[in-house]
Short mmCIF file of C-alpha atoms in Angstrom, two decimals:
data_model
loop_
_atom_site.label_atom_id
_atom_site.label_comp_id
_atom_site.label_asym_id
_atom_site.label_seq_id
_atom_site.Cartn_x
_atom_site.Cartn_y
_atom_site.Cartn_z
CA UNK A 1 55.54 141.30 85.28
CA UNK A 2 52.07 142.51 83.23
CA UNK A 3 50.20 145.57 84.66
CA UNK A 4 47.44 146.06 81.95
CA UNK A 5 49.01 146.73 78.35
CA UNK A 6 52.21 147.13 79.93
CA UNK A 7 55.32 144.52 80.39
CA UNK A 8 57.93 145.10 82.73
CA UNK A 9 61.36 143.62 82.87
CA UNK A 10 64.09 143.17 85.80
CA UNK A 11 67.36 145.35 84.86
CA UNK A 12 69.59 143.07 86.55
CA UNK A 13 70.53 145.75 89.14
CA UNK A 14 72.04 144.16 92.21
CA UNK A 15 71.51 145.96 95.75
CA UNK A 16 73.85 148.99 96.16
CA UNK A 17 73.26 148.51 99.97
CA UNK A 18 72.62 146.51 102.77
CA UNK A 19 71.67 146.72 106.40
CA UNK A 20 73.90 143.98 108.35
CA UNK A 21 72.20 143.08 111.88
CA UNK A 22 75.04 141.50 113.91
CA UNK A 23 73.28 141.68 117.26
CA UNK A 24 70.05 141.74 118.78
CA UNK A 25 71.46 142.17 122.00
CA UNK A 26 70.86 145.28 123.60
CA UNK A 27 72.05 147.37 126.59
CA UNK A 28 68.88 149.74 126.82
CA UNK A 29 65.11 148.86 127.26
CA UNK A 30 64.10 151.73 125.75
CA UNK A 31 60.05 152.12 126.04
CA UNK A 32 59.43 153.07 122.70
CA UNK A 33 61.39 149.82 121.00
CA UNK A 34 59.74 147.55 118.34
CA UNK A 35 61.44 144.53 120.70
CA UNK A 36 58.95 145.69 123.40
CA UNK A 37 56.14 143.98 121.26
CA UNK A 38 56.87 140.47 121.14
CA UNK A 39 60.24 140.36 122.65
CA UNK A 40 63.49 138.96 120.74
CA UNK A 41 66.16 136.45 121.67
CA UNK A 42 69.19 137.96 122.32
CA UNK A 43 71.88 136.58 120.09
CA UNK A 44 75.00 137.77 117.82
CA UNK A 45 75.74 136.90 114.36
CA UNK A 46 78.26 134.40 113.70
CA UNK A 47 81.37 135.64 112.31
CA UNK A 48 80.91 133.00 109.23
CA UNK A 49 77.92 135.03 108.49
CA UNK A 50 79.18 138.82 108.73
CA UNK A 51 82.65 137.08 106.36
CA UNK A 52 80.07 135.81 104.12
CA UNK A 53 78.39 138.93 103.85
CA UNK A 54 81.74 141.15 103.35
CA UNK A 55 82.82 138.19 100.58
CA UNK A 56 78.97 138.78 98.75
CA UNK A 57 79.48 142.54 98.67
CA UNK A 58 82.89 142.89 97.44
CA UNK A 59 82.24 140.86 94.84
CA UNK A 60 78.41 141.54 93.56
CA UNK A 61 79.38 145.52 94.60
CA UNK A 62 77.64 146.62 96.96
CA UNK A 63 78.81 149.76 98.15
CA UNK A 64 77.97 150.38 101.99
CA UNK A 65 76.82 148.41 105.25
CA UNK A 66 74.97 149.74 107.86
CA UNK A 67 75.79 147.92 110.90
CA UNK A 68 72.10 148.22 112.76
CA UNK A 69 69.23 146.18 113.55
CA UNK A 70 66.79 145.26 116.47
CA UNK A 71 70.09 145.38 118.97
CA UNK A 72 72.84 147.59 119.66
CA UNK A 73 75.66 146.63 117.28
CA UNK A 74 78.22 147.44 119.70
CA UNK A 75 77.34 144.93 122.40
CA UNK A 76 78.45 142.05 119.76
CA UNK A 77 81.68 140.79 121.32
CA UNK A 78 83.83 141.33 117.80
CA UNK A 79 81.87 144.34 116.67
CA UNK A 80 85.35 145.56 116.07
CA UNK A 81 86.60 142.68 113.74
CA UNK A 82 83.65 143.23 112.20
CA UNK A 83 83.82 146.83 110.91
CA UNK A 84 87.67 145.82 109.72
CA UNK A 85 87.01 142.92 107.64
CA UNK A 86 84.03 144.86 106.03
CA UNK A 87 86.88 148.16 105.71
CA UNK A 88 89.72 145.61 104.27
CA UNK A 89 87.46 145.12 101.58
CA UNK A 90 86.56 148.50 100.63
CA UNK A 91 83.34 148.68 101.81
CA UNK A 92 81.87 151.84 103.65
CA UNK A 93 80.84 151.17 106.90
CA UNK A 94 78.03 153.35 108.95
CA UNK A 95 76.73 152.17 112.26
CA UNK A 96 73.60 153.33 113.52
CA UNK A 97 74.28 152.80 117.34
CA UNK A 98 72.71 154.38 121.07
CA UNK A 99 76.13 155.83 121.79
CA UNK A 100 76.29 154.36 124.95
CA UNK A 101 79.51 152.59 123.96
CA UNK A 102 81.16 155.30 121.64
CA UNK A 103 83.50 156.44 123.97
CA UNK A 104 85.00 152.83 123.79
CA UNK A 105 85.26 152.49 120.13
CA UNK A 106 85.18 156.18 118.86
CA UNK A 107 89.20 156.02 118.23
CA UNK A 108 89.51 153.01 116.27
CA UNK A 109 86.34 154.15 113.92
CA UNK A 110 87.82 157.11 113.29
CA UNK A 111 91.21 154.55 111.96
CA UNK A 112 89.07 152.65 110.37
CA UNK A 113 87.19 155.24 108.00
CA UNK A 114 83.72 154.60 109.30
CA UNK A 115 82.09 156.85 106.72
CA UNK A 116 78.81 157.94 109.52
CA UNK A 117 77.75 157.16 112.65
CA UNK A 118 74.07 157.18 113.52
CA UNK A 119 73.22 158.31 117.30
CA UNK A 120 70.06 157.39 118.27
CA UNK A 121 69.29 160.70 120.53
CA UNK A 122 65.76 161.13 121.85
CA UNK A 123 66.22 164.23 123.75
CA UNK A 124 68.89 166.95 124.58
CA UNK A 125 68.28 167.40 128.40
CA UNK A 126 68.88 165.08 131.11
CA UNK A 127 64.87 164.49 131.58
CA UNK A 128 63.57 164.10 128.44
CA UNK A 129 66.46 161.28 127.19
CA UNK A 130 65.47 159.37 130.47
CA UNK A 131 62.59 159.04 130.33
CA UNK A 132 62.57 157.61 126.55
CA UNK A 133 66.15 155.60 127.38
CA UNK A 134 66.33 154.63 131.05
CA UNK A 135 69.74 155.85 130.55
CA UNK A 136 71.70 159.09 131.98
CA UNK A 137 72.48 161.40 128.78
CA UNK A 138 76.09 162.01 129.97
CA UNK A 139 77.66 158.44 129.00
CA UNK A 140 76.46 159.22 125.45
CA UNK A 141 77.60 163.07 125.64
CA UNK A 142 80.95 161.95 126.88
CA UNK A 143 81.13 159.67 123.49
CA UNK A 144 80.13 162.25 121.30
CA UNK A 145 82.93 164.63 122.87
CA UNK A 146 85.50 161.41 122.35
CA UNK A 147 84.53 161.03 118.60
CA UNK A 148 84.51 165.14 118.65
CA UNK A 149 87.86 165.32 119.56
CA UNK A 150 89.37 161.81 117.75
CA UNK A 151 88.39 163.79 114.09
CA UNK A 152 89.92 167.01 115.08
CA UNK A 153 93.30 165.52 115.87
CA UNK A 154 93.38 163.63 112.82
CA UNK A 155 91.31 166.89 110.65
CA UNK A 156 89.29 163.59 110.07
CA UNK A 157 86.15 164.70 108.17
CA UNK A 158 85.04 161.18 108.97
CA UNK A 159 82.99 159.34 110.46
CA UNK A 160 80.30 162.04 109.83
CA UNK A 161 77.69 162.25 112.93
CA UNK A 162 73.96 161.97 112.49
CA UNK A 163 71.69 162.19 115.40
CA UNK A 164 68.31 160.26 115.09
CA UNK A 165 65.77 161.49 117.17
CA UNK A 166 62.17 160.47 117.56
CA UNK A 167 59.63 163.03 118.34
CA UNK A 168 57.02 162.48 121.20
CA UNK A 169 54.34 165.02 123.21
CA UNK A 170 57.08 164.58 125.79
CA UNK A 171 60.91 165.69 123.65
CA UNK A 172 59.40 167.72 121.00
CA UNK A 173 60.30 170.74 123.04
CA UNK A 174 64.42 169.55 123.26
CA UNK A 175 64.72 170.13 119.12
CA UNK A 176 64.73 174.04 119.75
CA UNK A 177 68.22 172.87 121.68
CA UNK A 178 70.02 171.46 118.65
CA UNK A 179 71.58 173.91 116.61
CA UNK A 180 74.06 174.74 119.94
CA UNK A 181 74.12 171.13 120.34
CA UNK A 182 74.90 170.41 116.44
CA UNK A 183 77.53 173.28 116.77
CA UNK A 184 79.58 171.77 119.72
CA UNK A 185 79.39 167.97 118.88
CA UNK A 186 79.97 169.39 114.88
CA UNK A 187 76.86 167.59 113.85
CA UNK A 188 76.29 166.80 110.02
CA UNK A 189 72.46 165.78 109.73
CA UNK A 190 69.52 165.59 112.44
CA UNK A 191 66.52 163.29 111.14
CA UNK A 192 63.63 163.77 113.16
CA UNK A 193 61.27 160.89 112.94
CA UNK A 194 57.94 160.30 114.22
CA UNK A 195 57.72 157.65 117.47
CA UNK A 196 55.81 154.65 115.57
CA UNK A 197 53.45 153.37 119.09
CA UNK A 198 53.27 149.63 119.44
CA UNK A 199 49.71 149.66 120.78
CA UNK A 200 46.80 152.34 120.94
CA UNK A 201 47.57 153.55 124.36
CA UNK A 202 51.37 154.44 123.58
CA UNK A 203 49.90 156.31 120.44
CA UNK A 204 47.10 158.09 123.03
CA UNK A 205 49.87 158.73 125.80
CA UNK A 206 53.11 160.07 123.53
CA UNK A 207 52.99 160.16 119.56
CA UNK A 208 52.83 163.60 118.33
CA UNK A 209 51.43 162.64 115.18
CA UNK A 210 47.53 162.23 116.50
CA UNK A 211 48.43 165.75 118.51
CA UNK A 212 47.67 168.87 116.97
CA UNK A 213 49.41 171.08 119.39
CA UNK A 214 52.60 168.71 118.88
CA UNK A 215 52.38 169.10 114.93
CA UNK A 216 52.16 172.74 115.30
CA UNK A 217 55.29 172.52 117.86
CA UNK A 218 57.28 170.47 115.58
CA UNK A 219 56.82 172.21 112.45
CA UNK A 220 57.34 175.93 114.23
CA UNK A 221 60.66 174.09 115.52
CA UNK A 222 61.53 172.65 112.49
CA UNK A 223 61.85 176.09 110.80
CA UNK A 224 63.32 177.74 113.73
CA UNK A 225 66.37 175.35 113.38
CA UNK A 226 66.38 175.28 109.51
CA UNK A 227 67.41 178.41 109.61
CA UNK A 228 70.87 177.75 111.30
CA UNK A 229 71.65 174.69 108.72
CA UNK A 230 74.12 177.08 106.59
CA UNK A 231 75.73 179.01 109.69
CA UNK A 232 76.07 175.29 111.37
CA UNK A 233 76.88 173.26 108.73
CA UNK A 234 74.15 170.60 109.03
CA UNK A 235 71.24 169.33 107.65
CA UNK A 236 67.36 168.98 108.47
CA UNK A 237 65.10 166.16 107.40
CA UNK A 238 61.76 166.55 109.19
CA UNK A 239 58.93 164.17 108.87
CA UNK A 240 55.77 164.35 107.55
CA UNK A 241 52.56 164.87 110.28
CA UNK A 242 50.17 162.83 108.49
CA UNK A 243 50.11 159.97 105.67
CA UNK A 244 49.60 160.50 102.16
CA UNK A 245 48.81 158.74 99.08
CA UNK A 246 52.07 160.09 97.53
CA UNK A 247 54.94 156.97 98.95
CA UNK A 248 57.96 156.55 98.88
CA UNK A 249 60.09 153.51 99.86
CA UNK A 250 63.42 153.79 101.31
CA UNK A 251 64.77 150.86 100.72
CA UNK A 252 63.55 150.64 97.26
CA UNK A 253 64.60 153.62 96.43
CA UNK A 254 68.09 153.20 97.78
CA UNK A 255 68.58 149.63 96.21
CA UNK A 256 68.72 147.84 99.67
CA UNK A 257 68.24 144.81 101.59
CA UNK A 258 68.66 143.42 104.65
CA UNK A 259 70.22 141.15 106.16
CA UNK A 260 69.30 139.40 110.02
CA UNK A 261 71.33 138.11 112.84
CA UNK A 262 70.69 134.67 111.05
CA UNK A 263 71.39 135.07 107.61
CA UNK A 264 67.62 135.72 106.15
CA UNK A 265 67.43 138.26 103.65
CA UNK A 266 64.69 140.58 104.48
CA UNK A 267 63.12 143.34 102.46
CA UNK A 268 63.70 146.34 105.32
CA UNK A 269 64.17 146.40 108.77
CA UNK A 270 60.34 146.57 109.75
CA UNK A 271 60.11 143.72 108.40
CA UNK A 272 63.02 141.65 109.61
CA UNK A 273 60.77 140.32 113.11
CA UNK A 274 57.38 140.09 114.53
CA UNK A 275 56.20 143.31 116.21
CA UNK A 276 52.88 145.63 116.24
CA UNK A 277 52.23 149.07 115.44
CA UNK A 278 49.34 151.63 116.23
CA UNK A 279 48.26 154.45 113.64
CA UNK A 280 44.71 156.00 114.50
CA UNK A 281 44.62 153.34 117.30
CA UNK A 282 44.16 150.52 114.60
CA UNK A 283 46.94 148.53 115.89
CA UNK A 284 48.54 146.11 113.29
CA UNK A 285 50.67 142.91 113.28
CA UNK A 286 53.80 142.40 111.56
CA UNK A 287 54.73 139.52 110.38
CA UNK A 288 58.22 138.51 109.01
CA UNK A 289 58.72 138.37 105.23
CA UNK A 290 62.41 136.80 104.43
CA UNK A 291 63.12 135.49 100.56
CA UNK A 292 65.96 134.00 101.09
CA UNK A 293 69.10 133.15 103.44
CA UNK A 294 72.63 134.68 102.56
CA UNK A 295 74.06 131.17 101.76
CA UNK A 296 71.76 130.90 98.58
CA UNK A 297 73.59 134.41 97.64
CA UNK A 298 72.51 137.50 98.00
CA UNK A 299 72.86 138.31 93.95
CA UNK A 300 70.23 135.20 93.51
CA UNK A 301 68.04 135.88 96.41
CA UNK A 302 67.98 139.72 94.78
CA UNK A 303 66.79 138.50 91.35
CA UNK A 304 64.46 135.92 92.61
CA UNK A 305 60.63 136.83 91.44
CA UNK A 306 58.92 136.99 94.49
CA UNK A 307 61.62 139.96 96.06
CA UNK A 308 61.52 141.76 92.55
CA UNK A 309 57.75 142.08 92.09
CA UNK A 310 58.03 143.16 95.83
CA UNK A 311 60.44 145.69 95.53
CA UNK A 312 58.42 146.97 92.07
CA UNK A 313 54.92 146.86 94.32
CA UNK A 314 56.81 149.03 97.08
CA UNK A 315 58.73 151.45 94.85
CA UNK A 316 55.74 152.03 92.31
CA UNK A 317 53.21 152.38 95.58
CA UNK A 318 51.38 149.83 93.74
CA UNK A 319 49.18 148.86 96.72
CA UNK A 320 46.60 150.61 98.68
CA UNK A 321 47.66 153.52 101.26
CA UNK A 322 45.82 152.17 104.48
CA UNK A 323 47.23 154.89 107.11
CA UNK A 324 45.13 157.62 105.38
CA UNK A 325 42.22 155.18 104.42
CA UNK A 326 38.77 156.53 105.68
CA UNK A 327 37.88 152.50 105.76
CA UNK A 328 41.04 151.51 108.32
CA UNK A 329 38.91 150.59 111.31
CA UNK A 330 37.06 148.63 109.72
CA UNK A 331 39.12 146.78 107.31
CA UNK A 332 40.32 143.18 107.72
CA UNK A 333 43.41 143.20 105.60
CA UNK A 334 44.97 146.06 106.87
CA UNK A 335 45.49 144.33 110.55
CA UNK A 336 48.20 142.73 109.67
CA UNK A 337 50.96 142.52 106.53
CA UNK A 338 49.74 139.60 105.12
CA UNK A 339 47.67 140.89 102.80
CA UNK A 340 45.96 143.74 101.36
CA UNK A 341 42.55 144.73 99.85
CA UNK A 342 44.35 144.79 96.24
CA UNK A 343 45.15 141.42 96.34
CA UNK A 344 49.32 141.86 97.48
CA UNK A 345 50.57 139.28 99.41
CA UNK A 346 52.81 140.03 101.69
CA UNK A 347 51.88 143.70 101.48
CA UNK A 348 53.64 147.11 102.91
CA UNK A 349 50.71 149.05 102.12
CA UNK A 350 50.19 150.77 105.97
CA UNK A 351 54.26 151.00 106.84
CA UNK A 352 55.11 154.62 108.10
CA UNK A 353 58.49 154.40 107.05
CA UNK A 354 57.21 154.80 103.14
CA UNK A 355 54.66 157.49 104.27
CA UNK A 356 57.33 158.78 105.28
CA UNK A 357 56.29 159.61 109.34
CA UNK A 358 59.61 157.72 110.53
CA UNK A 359 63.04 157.42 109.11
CA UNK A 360 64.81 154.48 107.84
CA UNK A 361 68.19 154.28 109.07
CA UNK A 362 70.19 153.47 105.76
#
C-alpha cells in the first residue's frame, strides 16, 4: 500500500487469534442485545466447520479461541466436543458465556484447561440483573460457586474468571458491590463496558455515556474499587465516557479474526451480522463485511489485500473519528459502514469498540 512518500509492506504475520461463533442460539433475550436489531436465525455450527477451524489453527499457529458470538456457546448441542478437539490440539480455549449453564459444564472445563471464562454479568443484585437479563441471578451465582469450588479441589489456577459487565443509568450503582463479590467467586478481571443502544430511545432511556451524573458515578466507582485490585487479586479495565480521536482497535491490535456460525471470516464481531447502533442519537446501520469463508483457508483469506489494507486502515486509525465529529448529524456516510467521508470502503470509522466505550471480548 502507498500513503504519500511512503510504501508499506505485509509482514506475513498470520492471526495469533480467533473468535469461533458455534451458536447463535441463545437462552436469554436480553434487552440490550445487538440480535434485538434485526433478529438472527438460530443455528449451530457444523462440527466440519469448528474441525476445520481446530485443523487451520494448529497448523498456521494460532494460539487461542474464544468460543463467543451473537449466541450463547453453551446451548450448541456438542459445545463440549468442541472445547476438546480444540484442547487435543493445544489450543487455549476461553469462552465468553451468560453463565446460565456453568453449573453444567464448570467440571469438565476445569479438566479440560479452559484457560478463562468470560461471564457476561450486568448487575450484582437480584433487580438490577433482571431487568437487563430476564433471568434470576441465582442460576448464574450457583455456577460461579460450582466453577469456585471445581479449581479449589484441583488448586486449579484455571480457567481464570472474568466478569463482563455493561454499565447503564440503571446497574451503575451494583459496581460499588464487586470487590466482595470478586473476593468470594475469586474473580481475576472485571471489564466494565459501556451499553452500545440500538436506537436513540435506548440511548435516551439507559446509556450512561450521554449522562453526566452516570459518568461522574462510574468514574467515582471505578476508583473506589481500584483500590481493592492488590488486596483482591483482580484487575480493573474501565471504559472511556466519551470518544476520542486517539483509537485503538482490538482486534488489530491483538492479531484476530473471526470466524461465524457459517464459516465467513469476518474482521470483528461487530461486524460479523446486520444490526444498528445509536451514539448522540445518530443511529447507524451495520452492515456485514466477510473476506472470505474458512474453506479458502484462513492463512489465505488473512493475506488477501482487501483484509490487510483493512486491518492497516483500523490499526493506524486511518479513517475519520465520526463519534466525536461536530458534523455527525448531518453527515451521510457516517449512517451506515459502508463508507466514509475519506473515501474507506467498508469503513469502521464510528465503532465504539475502537473508541474504546465497549469491550471486545477476545
Amino acid at each position: 500500500m502507498k500513503f504519500g512518500e511512503w510504501v508499506l509492506s505485509h509482514s506475513g504475520a498470520l492471526p495469533k487469534k480467533l473468535v469461533l461463533e458455534i451458536s447463535t442460539s441463545c437462552n436469554l433475550r436480553c434487552r440490550h442485545c445487538f440480535r434485538n436489531a434485526f433478529g438472527i436465525e438460530p443455528r449451530h455450527a457444523p462440527m466440519s466447520l469448528v474441525e476445520s477451524v481446530a485443523e487451520q489453527c494448529s497448523r498456521i499457529g494460532i494460539e487461542r479461541v474464544m468460543l463467543s458470538g451473537w449466541g450463547e456457546p453453551t446451548t450448541h448441542p456438542r459445545f463440549l466436543d468442541i472445547v476438546w478437539a480444540l484442547r487435543e490440539r493445544g489450543i487455549e480455549v476461553a469462552v465468553n458465556t451468560n453463565g446460565t449453564t456453568l453449573a453444567k459444564y464448570a467440571r469438565e472445563l476445569v479438566e479440560a484447561g479452559v484457560s478463562e471464562i468470560m461471564v457476561s454479568l450486568d448487575g450484582f443484585s437480584e433487580e438490577s440483573y433482571a431487568a437487563m437479563r430476564g433471568y434470576p441471578i441465582e442460576r448464574v451465582l450457583e455456577g460461579l460457586e460450582v466453577l469456585a469450588s471445581e479449581r479449589s479441589s484441583r488448586s486449579a489456577r484455571r480457567p481464570r474468571l472474568v466478569i463482563h459487565f455493561v454499565a447503564t443509568r440503571q446497574n451503575v450503582r451494583d459496581l460499588a458491590q464487586f470487590p466482595e463479590f470478586a473476593r468470594r467467586y475469586a474473580v481475576s478481571r472485571l471489564e466494565v463496558s459501556h451499553l452500545i443502544p440500538l436506537d436513540p430511545s435506548m440511548e435516551r432511556e439507559m446509556a450512561c455515556f450521554s449522562d453526566h451524573k452516570c459518568v461522574e458515578e462510574l468514574e467515582r466507582i471505578g476508583r473506589e474499587i481500584s483500590k481493592y485490585m492488590f488486596s483482591h487479586y483482580f484487575e480493573v479495565q474501565l471504559p472511556r465516557n466519551r470518544p476520542s480521536v486517539e483509537r485503538r482497535c482490538p482486534y488489530a491490535r491483538e492479531l484476530a479474526t473471526f470466524v461465524t456460525v457459517d464459516g465467513y471470516v469476518a474482521p470483528c464481531i461487530f461486524y460479523a451480522h446486520p444490526s444498528t447502533h445509536s451514539f448522540d442519537e445518530v443511529k447507524r446501520t451495520i452492515n456485514p463485511i466477510y473476506f472470505g469463508r474458512v474453506e479458502e483457508g484462513l492463512d489465505r483469506v488473512w493475506k488477501r489485500r482487501s483484509y490487510a489494507e483493512f486491518r492497516l486502515r483500523a490499526a493506524l486509525s486511518l479513517m475519520p473519528s465520526c463519534l466525536d465529529c461536530h458534523l455527525a448529524k448531518y453527515c451521510e456516510p457516517t449512517l451506515s459502514n459502508e463508507k466514509d467521508c475519506w473515501g474507506n470502503s467498508p469503513t469502521c470509522s464510528h465503532c465504539p469498540y475502537s473508541h474504546r466505550l465497549a469491550t471486545c471480548p477476545l
